[in-house]
Amino acid sequence: MLSDRSPIFAAVLAAGKGTRMRSNRAKVLHTICGVPMVNYAIAALKPLAPERTLVVVGHQADEVRAVLPSGAEPVLQREQNGTGDAVRVALEEIEEGEGTLLVVNGDGPLISDATLARLVERHLEAGVGATVLVAELADATGLGRVMEDAGVVRIVEERDATEAERGVRLVNLGLYAFELSEIRRALSLIGSENDQGEVYLTDALSIIGERSRAVTCLLENLEEANLVNDRAHLAKAEEIVRRRILDAHMRAGVTVRDPVSTHIEASVEIGRDTVILPGTFLRGGTKIGSDCVIGPSADLLDTTVEDGALVEHSVGRGAVVGAGASVGPYAYLRPGTVLGGASKVGAYCEVKNTTVGAKSKVPHLSYVGDAQIGEGANLGAGTITANYDGKDKHRTEIGDGVFTGINTNLIAPVKIGEGAYLGAGSVVNKNVPAGKLVVGMPARVIRDAPTNSKKESGGETDVDDGRRDGTEA
Ligand code: UD1
Ligand code: CA
């Protein structure tokens, strides 16, 4: 609608270091609920459909470029000479002509698309050269103070302000709509005579005001005024975004028992009637189906949980939990784990790069790595795959309906045929045919212990084929 009247170009300022973050990482790369800060401002611009979204990068430019969404165009500001200089860099990319330049600081992650739209609308309706978004804050510390008088807006940085100006509580939020020709002209006139020796974008306001009027636009929802300059601000912004994410899930039919202790990143999907219990972290590309119970204290990253599954006091990393499966308490599912429907991985089990077939159970105290388990198998407490010989990883195949007794050691590579039964304590290093019962391998003396035995033989076991067996470190 607005674009009929005048094309909108957007410039996101993201080249600064963010000194007050006291970080080795550029400020705009710090994440909020899993998303780099700069991407919030870019997302808020999207509904306005700008002709172009230019992101001014500089400090750690490569790293910032790497996180930008498609459609955002990075432009390099070689030296960070101030916000005015950053806008100059963006303007070099835009052809001369009519239009509106919407400038957004990259460190305002809570700004909404509605506010940006209102800013542009007010700017166009007023027919002025510049419009700046302002807010009346109880604590204006660190922000530019705004003085408005008869079509002239003057912004003074706190460090350059007089005692009286510091008393002003109307602040600059770093969001502006400019007539392209006006901002071009103003920036060509601005010097850097201020406490920081930088080119201040804010100085453009008074220059434009004197020629073609500048006005303010008052922010309605003060929550959006949470700009991030240090880690305390970061935590505050994250708290608000986190709550917004939780509210959206709750409105979509997810029960969140304790929002205060539940952390769900922006990218996570959850089906209806799923219950999220306290102390749960759902991160990255995690997807949860419907009717699941997740938590208490589940920590899932890039993990898929299908409908009706339970995950209690457990950690998942790149795992898939099938429909109706049960995980935990205290299970660790590592990348490549795929649990079939109605299967179970129980207390103190670690599973890695392993498929557990439908209805199979790994209920207690097991390590299963690089294995393929068929359907309806049951691994006794303490069943371990020795998948690693110190050099290479080897696979274990366990057929449908296999039963392993407690403390079974499976020395990979090894295949256990369908329906085989492994007696308690057996150490299996040869393939077992389907339907057979195997037992044994009691300990026996094979040779003298190594001389400096105490230190070296610690957790290792030698067996008579001379190979060191053990689980992966
Ligand atoms: C700026 C405003 C201040 C306002 C505040 C709101 C100026 C001079 N002051 O101050 O009035 O209250 O924002 O947050 O504009 N940036 C660049 N290149 C540069 C310098 C900065 O891209 O050379 C980017 C930063 O990455 C950041 C944004 O511009 O995203 C604002 O820079 P920052 O240094 O945080 O400005 P403030 O001092 O907070
Ligand atoms: Ca700032």
Coordinates of C-alpha atoms and ligand atoms in Angstrom, one line a residue:
M1 CA 0.0 0.0 0.0
L2 CA 2.7 2.5 1.0
S3 CA 5.0 1.4 -1.8
D4 CA 2.5 2.7 -4.4
R5 CA 3.4 6.2 -3.2
S6 CA 7.1 5.9 -2.7
P7 CA 9.6 3.1 -2.7
I8 CA 11.0 2.1 0.7
F9 CA 14.7 1.2 1.1
A10 CA 15.9 -0.1 4.4
A11 CA 19.3 0.2 6.0
V12 CA 20.2 -1.9 9.0
L13 CA 23.2 -0.6 10.9
A14 CA 25.2 -3.5 12.1
A15 CA 28.9 -2.6 11.7
G16 CA 29.7 -1.6 15.2
K17 CA 31.7 -3.6 17.7
G18 CA 29.4 -3.0 20.7
T19 CA 32.2 -2.1 23.1
R20 CA 29.8 -2.3 26.1
M21 CA 29.1 -5.9 25.5
R22 CA 32.8 -6.6 26.5
S23 CA 32.8 -9.4 24.0
N24 CA 35.1 -10.9 21.3
R25 CA 32.0 -11.3 19.2
A26 CA 30.3 -8.4 17.4
K27 CA 27.2 -7.2 19.3
V28 CA 24.7 -8.0 16.5
L29 CA 25.9 -11.7 16.5
H30 CA 24.9 -12.3 20.1
T31 CA 21.8 -14.5 20.0
I32 CA 18.4 -14.0 21.5
C33 CA 16.5 -17.3 21.8
G34 CA 18.9 -18.8 19.3
V35 CA 18.7 -16.1 16.6
P36 CA 21.4 -13.5 16.0
M37 CA 20.2 -10.1 17.2
V38 CA 20.5 -8.4 13.8
N39 CA 18.0 -10.8 12.3
Y40 CA 15.2 -9.6 14.5
A41 CA 15.3 -6.1 13.0
I42 CA 15.6 -7.6 9.5
A43 CA 12.5 -9.8 10.2
A44 CA 10.5 -6.8 11.4
L45 CA 11.3 -5.0 8.1
K46 CA 10.1 -7.8 6.0
P47 CA 6.3 -7.1 6.0
L48 CA 7.1 -3.6 4.7
A49 CA 8.5 -5.2 1.6
P50 CA 11.4 -2.8 1.1
E51 CA 12.8 -2.6 -2.4
R52 CA 16.2 -3.4 -0.8
T53 CA 17.3 -4.3 2.7
L54 CA 20.9 -3.2 3.0
V55 CA 22.8 -4.4 6.1
V56 CA 25.8 -2.3 6.9
V57 CA 28.5 -4.7 8.2
G58 CA 32.0 -3.9 9.4
H59 CA 33.2 -5.4 12.6
Q60 CA 33.4 -9.2 12.0
A61 CA 31.8 -8.6 8.6
D62 CA 32.3 -12.2 7.4
E63 CA 30.6 -13.7 10.5
V64 CA 27.7 -11.2 10.3
R65 CA 27.3 -11.8 6.5
A66 CA 27.1 -15.5 7.2
V67 CA 24.1 -15.2 9.5
L68 CA 22.0 -12.9 7.3
P69 CA 18.8 -14.3 5.8
S70 CA 18.3 -14.4 2.1
G71 CA 17.2 -11.0 0.7
A72 CA 19.3 -9.0 3.1
E73 CA 22.3 -7.4 1.2
P74 CA 25.4 -6.8 3.2
V75 CA 27.4 -3.6 2.4
L76 CA 30.8 -3.1 3.9
Q77 CA 31.6 -0.1 6.1
R78 CA 35.4 -0.3 6.2
E79 CA 36.0 1.8 9.2
Q80 CA 33.3 2.4 11.9
N81 CA 33.2 6.2 11.7
G82 CA 29.8 6.5 13.2
T83 CA 26.1 5.9 12.4
G84 CA 26.1 8.8 9.9
D85 CA 29.0 7.2 8.0
A86 CA 27.2 3.9 8.1
V87 CA 24.2 5.4 6.4
R88 CA 26.4 7.0 3.8
V89 CA 27.8 3.6 2.9
A90 CA 24.3 2.3 2.5
L91 CA 23.2 5.2 0.3
E92 CA 26.0 4.6 -2.1
E93 CA 24.2 1.4 -3.0
I94 CA 20.9 3.2 -3.7
E95 CA 20.3 5.0 -7.0
E96 CA 19.5 8.7 -6.9
G97 CA 15.8 9.3 -6.9
E98 CA 12.6 9.6 -4.9
G99 CA 11.9 7.3 -2.0
T100 CA 12.0 6.7 1.7
L101 CA 15.0 5.4 3.6
L102 CA 14.1 3.5 6.7
V103 CA 17.1 3.3 9.0
V104 CA 17.1 0.7 11.7
N105 CA 19.8 0.1 14.3
G106 CA 20.8 -3.5 14.4
D107 CA 20.7 -3.6 18.2
G108 CA 16.9 -3.1 18.7
P109 CA 15.6 -6.7 18.5
L110 CA 12.2 -6.0 20.0
I111 CA 11.0 -3.5 17.4
S112 CA 7.8 -4.7 15.7
D113 CA 6.8 -4.5 12.1
A114 CA 3.7 -2.6 13.2
T115 CA 5.8 0.2 14.7
L116 CA 8.0 0.4 11.6
A117 CA 4.9 0.7 9.4
R118 CA 3.5 3.4 11.6
L119 CA 6.8 5.3 11.5
V120 CA 6.8 5.2 7.7
E121 CA 3.1 6.1 7.5
R122 CA 3.5 9.1 9.8
H123 CA 6.5 10.2 7.8
L124 CA 4.7 10.1 4.5
E125 CA 1.5 11.7 5.9
A126 CA 3.4 14.6 7.4
G127 CA 5.3 15.1 4.2
V128 CA 8.5 15.9 6.1
G129 CA 12.2 15.3 5.4
A130 CA 12.8 13.1 8.4
T131 CA 10.9 11.3 11.1
V132 CA 12.5 9.7 14.2
L133 CA 11.0 7.2 16.5
V134 CA 11.2 8.3 20.1
A135 CA 10.1 7.1 23.5
E136 CA 9.6 8.7 26.9
L137 CA 11.6 6.5 29.3
A138 CA 11.9 6.6 33.0
D139 CA 15.6 5.8 32.6
A140 CA 17.2 7.4 29.6
T141 CA 20.8 6.5 30.5
G142 CA 23.1 6.1 27.5
L143 CA 20.6 7.2 24.9
G144 CA 20.4 10.3 22.7
R145 CA 18.1 12.9 24.1
V146 CA 15.5 14.4 21.8
M147 CA 14.4 18.0 21.7
E148 CA 11.6 18.9 19.3
D149 CA 10.6 22.5 18.4
A150 CA 8.4 23.7 15.5
G151 CA 9.5 21.2 12.9
V152 CA 13.1 21.0 14.1
V153 CA 14.3 18.0 15.9
R154 CA 17.6 18.1 17.7
I155 CA 19.3 15.0 19.2
V156 CA 22.1 15.2 21.6
E157 CA 24.2 12.2 22.7
E158 CA 24.4 11.8 26.4
R159 CA 28.2 12.3 26.4
D160 CA 27.8 15.6 24.6
A161 CA 24.7 16.8 26.5
T162 CA 24.5 19.7 29.0
E163 CA 23.1 19.1 32.5
A164 CA 19.7 20.4 31.4
E165 CA 19.6 18.2 28.3
R166 CA 20.4 15.1 30.3
G167 CA 17.3 15.8 32.3
V168 CA 15.2 15.2 29.1
R169 CA 13.5 11.8 29.1
L170 CA 12.5 11.7 25.4
V171 CA 15.0 9.4 23.8
N172 CA 16.1 8.4 20.3
L173 CA 15.5 4.7 19.5
G174 CA 17.8 4.7 16.5
L175 CA 14.9 4.3 14.0
Y176 CA 14.3 6.9 11.3
A177 CA 12.4 7.5 8.1
F178 CA 14.2 9.9 5.7
E179 CA 13.4 11.4 2.3
L180 CA 16.3 10.0 0.3
S181 CA 17.3 13.3 -1.2
E182 CA 17.2 15.0 2.2
I183 CA 19.4 12.5 4.0
R184 CA 21.9 12.5 1.1
R185 CA 22.2 16.2 1.3
A186 CA 22.4 16.3 5.1
L187 CA 25.1 13.6 5.3
S188 CA 27.3 15.6 2.9
L189 CA 27.3 18.4 5.4
I190 CA 27.9 16.6 8.6
G191 CA 31.3 16.7 10.3
S192 CA 32.5 14.8 13.3
E193 CA 32.9 17.6 15.9
N194 CA 31.7 15.6 19.0
D195 CA 33.1 13.8 21.9
Q196 CA 33.7 10.6 19.9
G197 CA 34.9 12.2 16.7
E198 CA 32.3 10.2 14.8
V199 CA 29.8 11.1 12.1
Y200 CA 26.6 11.1 13.9
L201 CA 23.5 10.3 12.0
T202 CA 21.5 12.2 14.6
D203 CA 23.1 15.5 13.4
A204 CA 21.2 15.0 10.1
L205 CA 17.9 15.6 11.9
S206 CA 18.5 19.2 12.7
I207 CA 20.0 19.9 9.3
I208 CA 16.9 18.4 7.6
G209 CA 14.6 20.1 10.1
E210 CA 15.9 23.5 9.2
R211 CA 15.2 22.9 5.5
S212 CA 12.2 20.7 5.2
R213 CA 10.9 19.9 8.7
A214 CA 11.6 16.9 10.9
V215 CA 9.2 15.3 13.3
T216 CA 9.1 12.6 16.0
C217 CA 6.9 9.5 16.1
L218 CA 6.2 8.3 19.7
L219 CA 6.6 4.6 20.4
E220 CA 3.4 3.1 21.8
N221 CA 4.6 -0.2 23.2
L222 CA 7.5 0.6 25.5
E223 CA 8.6 -3.0 25.5
E224 CA 10.0 -2.4 22.1
A225 CA 12.3 0.3 23.5
N226 CA 14.6 -2.4 25.0
L227 CA 17.8 -1.7 23.0
V228 CA 20.8 -3.9 23.6
N229 CA 24.1 -2.3 24.6
D230 CA 25.3 -4.6 27.3
R231 CA 24.7 -8.1 28.6
A232 CA 22.1 -7.0 31.1
H233 CA 20.1 -5.5 28.2
L234 CA 20.7 -8.7 26.3
A235 CA 19.2 -10.8 29.1
K236 CA 16.2 -8.4 29.4
A237 CA 15.5 -8.6 25.6
E238 CA 15.8 -12.3 25.7
E239 CA 13.4 -12.6 28.6
I240 CA 10.8 -10.7 26.5
V241 CA 11.4 -12.7 23.3
R242 CA 11.3 -15.9 25.2
R243 CA 8.0 -15.0 26.7
R244 CA 6.6 -14.1 23.3
I245 CA 7.6 -17.5 21.9
L246 CA 6.1 -19.3 24.8
D247 CA 2.8 -17.3 24.6
A248 CA 2.6 -18.2 20.9
H249 CA 3.0 -21.9 21.6
M250 CA 0.4 -21.7 24.4
R251 CA -2.1 -19.9 22.2
A252 CA -1.5 -22.7 19.6
G253 CA -2.5 -25.4 22.1
V254 CA 0.7 -26.4 23.9
T255 CA 0.6 -26.6 27.7
V256 CA 3.6 -25.0 29.3
R257 CA 3.6 -25.8 33.0
D258 CA 6.2 -23.3 34.1
P259 CA 7.0 -20.6 31.6
V260 CA 9.6 -19.1 33.9
S261 CA 11.9 -22.1 33.6
T262 CA 11.1 -23.1 30.0
H263 CA 13.4 -22.0 27.2
I264 CA 12.2 -22.5 23.6
E265 CA 14.1 -21.1 20.7
A266 CA 12.4 -19.2 18.0
S267 CA 12.8 -22.0 15.4
V268 CA 11.2 -24.8 17.4
E269 CA 7.9 -26.4 16.4
I270 CA 5.5 -28.1 18.8
G271 CA 2.2 -29.9 18.1
R272 CA -1.0 -29.3 20.1
D273 CA -1.8 -31.0 23.4
T274 CA 1.9 -31.5 24.1
V275 CA 2.8 -30.7 27.7
I276 CA 6.2 -29.0 28.4
L277 CA 7.3 -29.6 32.0
P278 CA 9.6 -27.3 34.0
G279 CA 13.3 -26.9 33.3
T280 CA 13.1 -27.8 29.6
F281 CA 15.3 -26.4 26.8
L282 CA 14.2 -26.9 23.2
R283 CA 16.7 -25.6 20.7
G284 CA 17.7 -25.3 17.1
G285 CA 15.7 -27.4 14.7
T286 CA 13.8 -29.3 17.3
K287 CA 10.4 -30.5 16.3
I288 CA 7.9 -32.0 18.8
G289 CA 4.7 -33.7 17.7
S290 CA 1.3 -33.6 19.4
D291 CA 0.3 -35.3 22.7
C292 CA 3.9 -35.6 23.9
V293 CA 5.2 -35.0 27.4
I294 CA 8.5 -33.3 27.4
G295 CA 10.4 -32.8 30.6
P296 CA 10.9 -32.1 33.4
S297 CA 14.4 -31.1 32.5
A298 CA 14.6 -32.2 28.9
D299 CA 17.3 -30.5 26.8
L300 CA 16.8 -31.2 23.1
L301 CA 18.8 -29.7 20.3
D302 CA 18.0 -30.4 16.6
T303 CA 15.9 -33.4 17.8
T304 CA 12.6 -34.6 16.4
V305 CA 10.0 -36.2 18.8
E306 CA 7.0 -37.8 17.1
D307 CA 3.4 -37.8 18.4
G308 CA 2.7 -39.2 21.9
A309 CA 6.3 -39.7 23.0
L310 CA 7.7 -39.0 26.5
V311 CA 11.1 -37.5 27.1
E312 CA 11.9 -37.1 30.8
H313 CA 15.1 -35.7 32.4
S314 CA 17.1 -36.4 29.2
V315 CA 19.4 -34.8 26.6
G316 CA 18.9 -35.2 22.9
R317 CA 21.3 -34.0 20.2
G318 CA 20.3 -34.6 16.6
A319 CA 18.1 -37.6 17.5
V320 CA 14.7 -38.8 16.4
V321 CA 12.3 -40.2 18.9
G322 CA 9.5 -42.2 17.3
A323 CA 5.8 -42.0 18.1
G324 CA 4.8 -43.3 21.5
A325 CA 8.5 -43.9 22.5
S326 CA 9.7 -43.3 26.0
V327 CA 13.0 -41.7 26.9
G328 CA 14.6 -41.3 30.3
P329 CA 14.9 -40.5 33.0
Y330 CA 18.6 -39.6 32.5
A331 CA 19.1 -40.8 28.9
Y332 CA 21.5 -39.2 26.5
L333 CA 20.6 -39.5 22.8
R334 CA 23.4 -38.5 20.5
P335 CA 23.5 -37.7 16.8
G336 CA 22.2 -40.4 14.5
T337 CA 20.0 -42.0 17.1
V338 CA 16.6 -43.1 15.7
L339 CA 14.1 -44.6 18.1
G340 CA 11.3 -46.6 16.5
G341 CA 7.6 -46.3 17.5
A342 CA 6.8 -47.4 21.1
S343 CA 10.5 -48.1 21.8
K344 CA 12.1 -47.3 25.1
V345 CA 15.5 -45.9 26.1
G346 CA 15.5 -45.8 29.9
A347 CA 17.6 -44.7 32.8
Y348 CA 21.3 -43.9 32.4
C349 CA 21.5 -45.1 28.8
E350 CA 23.6 -43.4 26.1
V351 CA 22.7 -44.1 22.5
K352 CA 24.7 -42.9 19.5
N353 CA 24.3 -43.4 15.7
T354 CA 21.9 -46.2 16.4
T355 CA 18.5 -47.3 15.2
V356 CA 16.3 -48.9 17.8
G357 CA 13.5 -50.8 16.2
A358 CA 9.8 -50.4 17.0
K359 CA 8.9 -51.7 20.5
S360 CA 12.5 -52.6 21.3
K361 CA 13.8 -51.7 24.8
V362 CA 17.1 -50.4 26.1
P363 CA 15.8 -49.9 29.6
H364 CA 18.8 -49.5 32.0
L365 CA 22.5 -48.5 32.2
S366 CA 23.5 -49.3 28.6
Y367 CA 25.8 -47.7 26.0
V368 CA 24.7 -48.5 22.5
G369 CA 26.8 -47.0 19.6
D370 CA 26.9 -47.6 15.9
A371 CA 24.2 -50.3 16.1
Q372 CA 21.1 -51.4 14.3
I373 CA 18.5 -53.0 16.6
G374 CA 15.5 -54.8 15.1
E375 CA 12.0 -54.8 16.4
G376 CA 10.8 -56.2 19.8
A377 CA 14.4 -56.7 21.1
N378 CA 15.2 -56.3 24.8
L379 CA 18.6 -55.4 26.0
G380 CA 19.3 -56.3 29.6
A381 CA 20.6 -53.8 32.1
G382 CA 24.2 -52.9 31.4
T383 CA 24.3 -54.3 27.9
I384 CA 27.2 -52.5 26.2
T385 CA 28.4 -52.3 22.6
A386 CA 32.2 -52.2 22.4
N387 CA 32.1 -50.2 19.2
Y388 CA 35.5 -48.7 19.3
D389 CA 38.8 -50.6 19.3
G390 CA 40.9 -47.5 20.0
K391 CA 41.3 -46.8 16.3
D392 CA 38.1 -47.6 14.3
K393 CA 34.4 -47.7 15.0
H394 CA 32.5 -51.0 14.2
R395 CA 28.9 -51.8 13.9
T396 CA 26.7 -54.1 15.9
E397 CA 23.6 -55.7 14.4
I398 CA 20.9 -57.0 16.7
G399 CA 18.0 -58.9 15.0
D400 CA 14.3 -58.7 15.8
G401 CA 13.3 -60.2 19.2
V402 CA 16.8 -60.6 20.5
F403 CA 17.1 -60.8 24.3
T404 CA 20.3 -59.9 26.0
G405 CA 20.9 -60.8 29.7
I406 CA 22.4 -58.2 32.1
N407 CA 26.0 -57.1 31.5
T408 CA 26.2 -58.4 28.0
N409 CA 29.2 -57.1 26.1
L410 CA 28.9 -57.0 22.3
I411 CA 32.3 -56.7 20.7
A412 CA 31.8 -55.1 17.4
P413 CA 31.7 -55.9 14.5
V414 CA 29.2 -58.5 15.4
K415 CA 25.7 -59.7 14.3
I416 CA 23.2 -61.3 16.6
G417 CA 20.6 -63.2 14.6
E418 CA 16.8 -62.9 15.1
G419 CA 15.4 -64.3 18.3
A420 CA 18.8 -65.1 19.8
Y421 CA 19.2 -65.2 23.6
L422 CA 22.4 -64.0 25.2
G423 CA 23.0 -65.2 28.7
A424 CA 23.8 -62.8 31.5
G425 CA 27.4 -61.6 31.5
S426 CA 28.2 -63.0 28.1
V427 CA 31.0 -61.4 26.1
V428 CA 30.1 -61.9 22.4
N429 CA 32.7 -61.4 19.8
K430 CA 31.5 -63.8 17.1
N431 CA 28.2 -63.7 15.2
V432 CA 25.4 -65.5 16.9
P433 CA 23.0 -67.5 14.6
A434 CA 19.3 -66.8 14.8
G435 CA 17.4 -68.5 17.5
K436 CA 20.4 -69.7 19.5
L437 CA 21.3 -69.3 23.2
V438 CA 24.9 -68.3 24.0
V439 CA 26.5 -67.9 27.4
G440 CA 29.8 -67.4 28.9
M441 CA 33.4 -66.1 28.7
P442 CA 34.3 -66.3 32.4
A443 CA 37.6 -64.5 33.2
R444 CA 40.8 -66.6 33.2
V445 CA 44.5 -66.0 33.5
I446 CA 46.2 -65.5 30.2
R447 CA 49.6 -64.0 30.9
D448 CA 51.6 -61.7 33.3
A449 CA 50.2 -58.3 34.1
P450 CA 52.0 -55.4 32.5
T451 CA 54.8 -54.2 34.9
N452 CA 53.7 -50.6 35.5
S453 CA 50.2 -52.1 35.7
K454 CA 48.6 -49.7 38.1
K455 CA 48.7 -46.6 35.9
E456 CA 48.3 -48.1 32.5
S457 CA 45.7 -50.8 32.9
G458 CA 43.2 -48.4 34.6
G459 CA 40.0 -48.8 32.8
E460 CA 41.2 -50.9 29.9
T461 CA 40.7 -54.6 29.3
D462 CA 42.9 -56.9 27.2
V463 CA 41.4 -59.9 25.6
D464 CA 43.2 -62.8 24.0
D465 CA 42.9 -61.7 20.4
G466 CA 45.3 -58.9 21.3
R467 CA 42.8 -56.2 20.4
R468 CA 41.9 -53.5 22.9
D469 CA 38.2 -53.5 23.4
G470 CA 36.2 -50.7 24.9
T471 CA 33.6 -48.2 24.2
E472 CA 34.2 -45.0 22.5
A473 CA 35.8 -42.3 24.6
Ligands
UD1_1 C1 22.8 5.6 18.7 C2 22.3 7.0 18.6 C3 21.6 7.4 19.9 C4 20.4 6.5 20.1 C5 20.9 5.0 20.2 C6 19.8 4.1 20.2 C7 23.9 8.1 17.1 C8 25.0 9.1 17.1 N1 23.4 7.9 18.4 O1 23.7 5.6 19.8 O2 21.0 8.8 19.8 O3 19.8 6.8 21.4 O4 21.7 4.7 19.0 O5 20.3 2.8 20.2 O6 23.5 7.6 16.1 N2 26.9 1.3 13.7 C9 27.5 1.1 12.5 N3 28.6 1.8 12.1 C10 29.2 2.7 12.9 C11 28.6 2.9 14.2 C12 27.5 2.2 14.6 O7 27.0 0.3 11.7 O8 30.2 3.3 12.5 C13 25.8 0.5 14.1 C14 26.0 -0.3 15.4 O9 26.4 -1.6 15.0 C15 24.6 -0.3 16.0 C16 24.0 1.0 15.6 O10 24.8 1.4 14.5 O11 23.8 -1.4 15.6 C17 24.0 2.0 16.7 O12 25.4 2.2 17.1 P1 25.8 2.4 18.6 O13 27.2 2.6 18.7 O14 25.2 1.4 19.5 O15 25.1 3.8 18.9 P2 24.7 4.4 20.2 O16 25.9 5.0 20.9 O17 23.9 3.4 21.0
CA2 CA 23.1 1.4 20.6

